[in-house]
Short mmCIF file of C-alpha atoms in Angstrom, two decimals:
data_model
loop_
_atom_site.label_atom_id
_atom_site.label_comp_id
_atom_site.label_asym_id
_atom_site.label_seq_id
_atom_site.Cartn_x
_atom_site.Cartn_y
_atom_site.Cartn_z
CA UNK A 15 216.13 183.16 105.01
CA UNK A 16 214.65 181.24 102.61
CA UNK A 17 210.64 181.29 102.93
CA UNK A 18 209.38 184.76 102.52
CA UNK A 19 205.97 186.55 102.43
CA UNK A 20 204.68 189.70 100.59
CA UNK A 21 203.45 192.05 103.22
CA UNK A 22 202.89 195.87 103.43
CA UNK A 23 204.25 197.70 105.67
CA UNK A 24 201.54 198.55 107.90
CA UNK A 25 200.62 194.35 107.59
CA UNK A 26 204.11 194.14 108.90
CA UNK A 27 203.45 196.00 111.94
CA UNK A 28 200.33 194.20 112.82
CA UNK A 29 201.98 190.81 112.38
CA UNK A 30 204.40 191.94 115.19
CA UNK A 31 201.44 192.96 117.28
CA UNK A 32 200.10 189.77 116.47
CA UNK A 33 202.68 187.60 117.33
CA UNK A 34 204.17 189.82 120.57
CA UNK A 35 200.29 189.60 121.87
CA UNK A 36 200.05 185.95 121.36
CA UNK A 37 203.01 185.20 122.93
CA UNK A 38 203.06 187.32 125.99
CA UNK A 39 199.75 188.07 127.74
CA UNK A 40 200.62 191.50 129.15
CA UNK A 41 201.14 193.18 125.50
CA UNK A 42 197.73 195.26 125.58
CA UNK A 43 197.38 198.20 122.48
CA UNK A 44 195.36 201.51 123.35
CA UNK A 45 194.18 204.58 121.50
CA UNK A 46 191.14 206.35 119.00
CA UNK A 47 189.76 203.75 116.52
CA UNK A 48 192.19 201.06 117.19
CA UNK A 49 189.36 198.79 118.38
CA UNK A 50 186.27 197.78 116.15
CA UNK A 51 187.22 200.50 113.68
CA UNK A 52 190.67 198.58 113.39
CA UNK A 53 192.66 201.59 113.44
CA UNK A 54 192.91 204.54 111.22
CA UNK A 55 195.51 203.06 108.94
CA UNK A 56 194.37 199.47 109.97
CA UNK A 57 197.29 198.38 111.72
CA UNK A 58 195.26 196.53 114.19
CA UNK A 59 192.98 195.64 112.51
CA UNK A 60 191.15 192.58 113.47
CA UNK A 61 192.83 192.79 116.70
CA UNK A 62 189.93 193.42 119.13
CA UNK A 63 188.33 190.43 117.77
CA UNK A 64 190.89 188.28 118.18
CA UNK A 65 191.91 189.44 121.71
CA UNK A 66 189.31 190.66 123.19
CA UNK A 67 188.14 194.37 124.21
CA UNK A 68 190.41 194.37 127.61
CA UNK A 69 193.39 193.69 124.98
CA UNK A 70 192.96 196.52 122.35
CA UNK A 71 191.39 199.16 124.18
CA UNK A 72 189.15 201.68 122.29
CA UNK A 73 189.59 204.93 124.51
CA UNK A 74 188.12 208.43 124.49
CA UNK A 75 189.93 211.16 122.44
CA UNK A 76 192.06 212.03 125.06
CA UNK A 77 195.59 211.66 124.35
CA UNK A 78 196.83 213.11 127.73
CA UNK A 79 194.73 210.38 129.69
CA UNK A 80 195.41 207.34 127.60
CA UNK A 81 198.83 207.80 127.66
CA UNK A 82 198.69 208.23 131.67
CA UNK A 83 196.97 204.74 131.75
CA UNK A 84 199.41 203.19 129.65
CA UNK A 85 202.33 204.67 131.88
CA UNK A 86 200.50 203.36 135.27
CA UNK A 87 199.58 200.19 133.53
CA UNK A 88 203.18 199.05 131.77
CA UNK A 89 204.56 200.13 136.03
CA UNK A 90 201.84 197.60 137.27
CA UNK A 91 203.29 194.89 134.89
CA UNK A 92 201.47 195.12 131.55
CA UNK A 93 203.71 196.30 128.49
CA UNK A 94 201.23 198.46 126.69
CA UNK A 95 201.20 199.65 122.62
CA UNK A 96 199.64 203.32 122.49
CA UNK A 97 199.05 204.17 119.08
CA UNK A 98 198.36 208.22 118.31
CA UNK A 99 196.26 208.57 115.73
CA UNK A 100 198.65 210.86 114.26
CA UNK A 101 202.00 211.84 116.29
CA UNK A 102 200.82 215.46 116.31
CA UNK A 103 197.80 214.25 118.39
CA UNK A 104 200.77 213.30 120.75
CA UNK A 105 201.51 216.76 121.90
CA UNK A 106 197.95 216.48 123.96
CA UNK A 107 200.68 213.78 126.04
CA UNK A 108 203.61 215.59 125.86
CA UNK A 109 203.53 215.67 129.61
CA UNK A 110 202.56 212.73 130.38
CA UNK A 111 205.82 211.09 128.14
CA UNK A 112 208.46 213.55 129.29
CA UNK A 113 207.41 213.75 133.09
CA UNK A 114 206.43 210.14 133.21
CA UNK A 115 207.67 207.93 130.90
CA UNK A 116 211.01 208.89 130.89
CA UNK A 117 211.69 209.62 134.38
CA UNK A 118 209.44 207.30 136.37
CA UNK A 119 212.24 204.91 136.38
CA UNK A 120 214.71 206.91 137.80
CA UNK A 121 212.67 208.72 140.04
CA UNK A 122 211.50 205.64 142.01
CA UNK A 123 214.68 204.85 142.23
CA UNK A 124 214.45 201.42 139.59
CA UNK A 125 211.12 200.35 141.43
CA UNK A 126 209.54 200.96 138.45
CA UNK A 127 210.17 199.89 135.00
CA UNK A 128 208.42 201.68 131.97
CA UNK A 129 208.04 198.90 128.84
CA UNK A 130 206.02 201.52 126.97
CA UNK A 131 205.08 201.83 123.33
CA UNK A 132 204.15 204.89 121.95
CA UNK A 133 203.47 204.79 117.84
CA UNK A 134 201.88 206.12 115.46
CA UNK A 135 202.03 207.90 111.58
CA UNK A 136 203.87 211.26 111.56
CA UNK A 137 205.65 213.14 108.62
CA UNK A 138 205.05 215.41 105.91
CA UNK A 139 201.37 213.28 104.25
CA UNK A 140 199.78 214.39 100.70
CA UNK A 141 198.12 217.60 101.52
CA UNK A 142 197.09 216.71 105.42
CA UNK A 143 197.71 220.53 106.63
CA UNK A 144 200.10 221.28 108.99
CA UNK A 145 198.89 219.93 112.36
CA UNK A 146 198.46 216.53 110.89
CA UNK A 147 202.10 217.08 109.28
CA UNK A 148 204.71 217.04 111.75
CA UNK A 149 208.24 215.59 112.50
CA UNK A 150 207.89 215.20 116.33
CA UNK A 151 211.22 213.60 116.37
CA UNK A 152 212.72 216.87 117.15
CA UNK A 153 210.47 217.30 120.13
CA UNK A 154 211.10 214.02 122.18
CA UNK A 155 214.70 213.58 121.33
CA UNK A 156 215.39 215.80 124.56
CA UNK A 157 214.02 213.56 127.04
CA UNK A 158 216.27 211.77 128.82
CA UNK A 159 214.75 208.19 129.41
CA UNK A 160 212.95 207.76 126.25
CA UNK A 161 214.36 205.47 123.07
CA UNK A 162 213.35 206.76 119.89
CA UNK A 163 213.52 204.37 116.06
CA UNK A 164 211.87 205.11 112.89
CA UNK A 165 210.99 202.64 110.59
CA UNK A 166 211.08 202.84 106.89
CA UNK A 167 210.53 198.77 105.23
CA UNK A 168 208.16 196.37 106.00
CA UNK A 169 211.84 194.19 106.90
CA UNK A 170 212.32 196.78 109.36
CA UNK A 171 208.73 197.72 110.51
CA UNK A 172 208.04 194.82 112.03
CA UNK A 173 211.42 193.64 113.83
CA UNK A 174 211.78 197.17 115.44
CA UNK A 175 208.04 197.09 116.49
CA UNK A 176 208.48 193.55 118.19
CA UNK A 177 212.49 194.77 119.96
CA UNK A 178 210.37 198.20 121.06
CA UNK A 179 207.67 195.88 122.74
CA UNK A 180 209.94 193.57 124.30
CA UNK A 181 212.29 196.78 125.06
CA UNK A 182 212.08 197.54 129.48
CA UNK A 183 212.32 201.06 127.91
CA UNK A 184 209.64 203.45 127.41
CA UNK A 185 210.20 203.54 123.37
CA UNK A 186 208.71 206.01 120.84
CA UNK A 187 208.01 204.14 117.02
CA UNK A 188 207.51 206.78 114.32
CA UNK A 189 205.69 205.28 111.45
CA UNK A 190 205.58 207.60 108.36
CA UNK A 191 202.14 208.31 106.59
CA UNK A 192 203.16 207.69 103.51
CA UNK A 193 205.32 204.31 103.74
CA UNK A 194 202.22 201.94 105.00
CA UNK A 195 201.62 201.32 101.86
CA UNK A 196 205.67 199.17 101.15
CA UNK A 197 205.46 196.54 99.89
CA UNK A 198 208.24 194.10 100.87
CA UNK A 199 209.03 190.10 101.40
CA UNK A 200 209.70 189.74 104.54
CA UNK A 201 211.03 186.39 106.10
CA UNK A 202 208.52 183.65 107.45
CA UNK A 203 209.67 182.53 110.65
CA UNK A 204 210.45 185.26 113.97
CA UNK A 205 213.28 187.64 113.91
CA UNK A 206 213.51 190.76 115.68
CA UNK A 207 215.95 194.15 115.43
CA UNK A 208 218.17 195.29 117.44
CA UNK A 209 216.77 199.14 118.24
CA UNK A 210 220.13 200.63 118.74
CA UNK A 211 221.29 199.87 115.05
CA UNK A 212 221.70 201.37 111.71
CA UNK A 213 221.35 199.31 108.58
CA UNK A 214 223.65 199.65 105.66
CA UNK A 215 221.23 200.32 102.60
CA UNK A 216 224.15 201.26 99.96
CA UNK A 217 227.56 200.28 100.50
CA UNK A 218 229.97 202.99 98.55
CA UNK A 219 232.81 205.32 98.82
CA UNK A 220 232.43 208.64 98.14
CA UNK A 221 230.49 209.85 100.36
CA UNK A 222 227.87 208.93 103.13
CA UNK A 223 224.30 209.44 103.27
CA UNK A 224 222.82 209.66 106.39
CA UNK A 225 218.83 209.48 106.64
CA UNK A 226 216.29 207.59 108.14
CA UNK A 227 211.82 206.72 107.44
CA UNK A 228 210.87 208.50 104.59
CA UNK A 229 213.67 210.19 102.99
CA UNK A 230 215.77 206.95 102.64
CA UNK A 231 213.61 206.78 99.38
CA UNK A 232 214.46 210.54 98.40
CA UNK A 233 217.89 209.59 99.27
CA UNK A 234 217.76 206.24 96.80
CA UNK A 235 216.22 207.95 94.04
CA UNK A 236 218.86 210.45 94.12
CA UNK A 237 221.30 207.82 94.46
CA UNK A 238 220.75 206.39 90.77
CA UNK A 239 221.45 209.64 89.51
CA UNK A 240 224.33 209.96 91.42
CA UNK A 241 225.63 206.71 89.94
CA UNK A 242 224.95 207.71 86.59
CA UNK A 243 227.13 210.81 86.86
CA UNK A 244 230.03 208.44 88.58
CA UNK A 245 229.62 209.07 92.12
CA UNK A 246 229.44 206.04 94.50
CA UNK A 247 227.53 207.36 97.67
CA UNK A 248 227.35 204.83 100.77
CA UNK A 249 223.60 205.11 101.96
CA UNK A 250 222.91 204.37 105.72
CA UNK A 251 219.53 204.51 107.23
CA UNK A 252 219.99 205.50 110.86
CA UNK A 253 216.90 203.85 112.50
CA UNK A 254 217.80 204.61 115.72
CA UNK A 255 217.16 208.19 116.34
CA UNK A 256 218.15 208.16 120.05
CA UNK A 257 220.77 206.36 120.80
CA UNK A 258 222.61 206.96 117.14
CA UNK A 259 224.75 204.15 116.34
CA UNK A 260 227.75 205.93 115.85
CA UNK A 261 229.89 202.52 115.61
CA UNK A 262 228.45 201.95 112.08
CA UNK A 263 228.10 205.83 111.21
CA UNK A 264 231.46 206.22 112.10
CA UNK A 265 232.85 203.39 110.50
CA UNK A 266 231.59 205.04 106.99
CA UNK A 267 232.85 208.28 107.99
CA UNK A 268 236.50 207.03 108.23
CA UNK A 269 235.91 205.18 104.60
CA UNK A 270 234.56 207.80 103.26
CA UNK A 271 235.33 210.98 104.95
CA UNK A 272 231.95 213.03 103.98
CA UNK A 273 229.03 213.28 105.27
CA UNK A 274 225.52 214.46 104.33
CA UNK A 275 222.57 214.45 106.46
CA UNK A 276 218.95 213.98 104.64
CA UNK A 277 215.97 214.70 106.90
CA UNK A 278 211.93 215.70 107.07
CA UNK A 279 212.75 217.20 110.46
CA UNK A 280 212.97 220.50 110.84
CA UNK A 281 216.12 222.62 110.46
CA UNK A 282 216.35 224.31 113.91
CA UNK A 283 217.06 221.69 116.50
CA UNK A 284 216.57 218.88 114.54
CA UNK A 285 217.37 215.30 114.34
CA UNK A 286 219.98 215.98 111.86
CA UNK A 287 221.26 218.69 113.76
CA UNK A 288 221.93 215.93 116.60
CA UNK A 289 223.87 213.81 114.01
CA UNK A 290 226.12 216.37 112.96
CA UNK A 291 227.14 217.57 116.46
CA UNK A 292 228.01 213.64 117.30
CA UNK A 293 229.45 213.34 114.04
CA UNK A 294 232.02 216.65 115.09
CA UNK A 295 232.43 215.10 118.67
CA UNK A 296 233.85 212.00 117.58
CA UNK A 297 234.93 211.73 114.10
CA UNK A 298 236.15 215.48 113.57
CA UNK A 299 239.59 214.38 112.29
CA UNK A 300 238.55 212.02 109.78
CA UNK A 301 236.07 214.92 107.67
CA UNK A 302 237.67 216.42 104.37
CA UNK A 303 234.64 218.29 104.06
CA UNK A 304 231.97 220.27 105.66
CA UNK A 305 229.16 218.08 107.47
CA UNK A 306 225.72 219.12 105.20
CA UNK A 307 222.17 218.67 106.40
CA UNK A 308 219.30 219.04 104.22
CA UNK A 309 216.10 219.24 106.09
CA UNK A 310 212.47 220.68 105.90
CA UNK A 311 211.99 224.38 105.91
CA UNK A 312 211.16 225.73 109.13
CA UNK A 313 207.51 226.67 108.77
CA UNK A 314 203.97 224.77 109.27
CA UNK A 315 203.31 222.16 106.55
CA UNK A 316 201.79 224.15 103.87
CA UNK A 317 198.20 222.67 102.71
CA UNK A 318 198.71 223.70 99.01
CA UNK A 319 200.88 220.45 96.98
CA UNK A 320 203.81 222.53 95.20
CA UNK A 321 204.52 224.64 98.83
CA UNK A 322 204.40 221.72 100.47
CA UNK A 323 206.80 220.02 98.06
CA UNK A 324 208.81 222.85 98.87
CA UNK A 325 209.43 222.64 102.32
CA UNK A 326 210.62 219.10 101.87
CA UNK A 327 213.81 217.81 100.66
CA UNK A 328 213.80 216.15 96.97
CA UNK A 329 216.05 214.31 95.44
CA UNK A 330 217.20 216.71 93.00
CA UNK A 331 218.45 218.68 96.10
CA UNK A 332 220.62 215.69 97.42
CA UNK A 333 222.35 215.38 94.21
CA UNK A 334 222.71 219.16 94.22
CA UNK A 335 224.61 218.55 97.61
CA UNK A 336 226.51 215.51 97.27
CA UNK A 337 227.66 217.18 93.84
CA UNK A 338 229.02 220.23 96.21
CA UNK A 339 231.04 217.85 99.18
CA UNK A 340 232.67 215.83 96.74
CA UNK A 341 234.12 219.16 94.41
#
């Protein structure tokens, strides 16, 4: 693609708002501050001026209820973005997506369709506490219904956000905290993701590197140092956290015939606990070593900076592991 622009990654994200709102006059945005304010990490920012109030609805802090209108209104017709402030904030709608959102088309019997949104910044911040730090993949990865992809580039940011919008499927987009900041060339003209796809960050052969949002750049880091001590791991950023794209995971798998899983979710029940069940399922015969998962200690989000670094995989630990499956 040859003409590029240098946008962050939350900029990414808005210019897929942009252009999705523009070009379809149902795509409406709800939730706290994403109005006049512009949003809390100003991914709509200038959106309410440039489509109106009706269009980028500033609603009452009330999760539960916003998320309720944004079911009814994507079954009238309208194909609604509703941003949580912070995905914790989402648990106030846990109902509203599980009951709702992911059944509503199956209970009606197809009457309805549900082209829901639901984003919004999640993860492990700098020092936010615990409430405002958790992985909430863990929690909606059970309901049946309900798409889940987690971005982790500006590249990706904004093609996912425009494929979940366009998606007929309720879809959850977990934006990490402490990626809106990327900075990236992305392409010019239009292209959008498919949200059932993995992306190859580091081809290799040694091993392969399942992660996905944050902790692809824990994985990266770890990766040159990995390198240096003549290991070639194959890096894949799953994206898709429900449906996993077990075509391309298990195409590495049978090249490479080790596995490690890199996470921020929790341990217990966690996304990469998923993985490595599908990963047994289907590719059992072509591991030569144990499956290993590294993921975030099972407690709240410390507030203090070196327990908090604690509870969180780092790089040294990946090496640590990659260093142990390829013995």
């Amino acid at each position: 693609l040859l003409f590029s622009h240098e946008v962050l990654l939350f900029e990414a994200l808005r210019e897929a708002l942009i252009e999705e709102m523009k070009e379809d006059p149902t795509v409406c945005v709800f939730g706290e501050d994403v109005g006049h304010y512009g949003g809390s990490y100003k991914v709509t920012k200038g959106l309410a001026e440039m489509f109106g109030d009706l269009r980028v609805l500033d609603t009452p802090i009330a999760e539960n209820s916003f998320t309720g209108m944004g079911v009814g209104a994507a079954m009238k017709g309208l194909r609604p973005v509703v941003e949580g402030m912070n995905m914790g904030f989402l648990l106030l709608a846990y109902n509203q997506i599980s009951n709702n959102c992911g059944m509503l088309h199956y209970t009606s019997g197809g009457q309805f369709k549900i082209p829901i949104v639901i984003r919004g910044p999640g993860g492990v911040g700098r020092q936010l506490g615990a409430e405002h730090s958790q992985r909430l993949e863990s929690y909606f990865q059970s309901i049946p219904g309900l798409q889940m992809v987690a971005c982790s580039t500006p590249y990706n940011a904004k093609g996912l956000m425009k494929a979940a919008i366009r998606s007929e499927n309720p879809v959850v987009l977990f934006e990490h905290v402490l990626l809106y900041n990327l900075k990236e060339k992305i392409p010019d003209e239009e292209y959008v993701l498919c949200l059932e796809e993995a992306e190859m960050v580091r081809p290799g052969e040694h091993v392969t590197i399942l992660t996905y949002s944050r902790m692809r750049y824990h994985v990266m880091q770890a990766a040159k140092t990995l390198v240096n001590k003549g290991y070639d791991p194959e890096v894949i950023d799953i994206r898709s956290l429900k449906p996993f794209d077990l075509h391309t995971i298990g195409n590495s798998i049978k090249k490479t015939h080790r596995v490690l899983i890199v996470e921020e979710c929790m341990r217990t029940g966690g996304i990469g606990a998923s993985l490595r069940s599908a990963i047994i399922d289907n590719f059992w015969d072509y591991l030569d070593a144990p499956i290993m998962c590294l993921s975030s200690q099972d407690v709240p989000t410390p507030y203090a900076a070196p327990l908090e670094d604690a509870t969180v995989v780092q790089p040294a630990q990946i090496v640590a592991a990659v260093e142990q499956i390829c013995q």
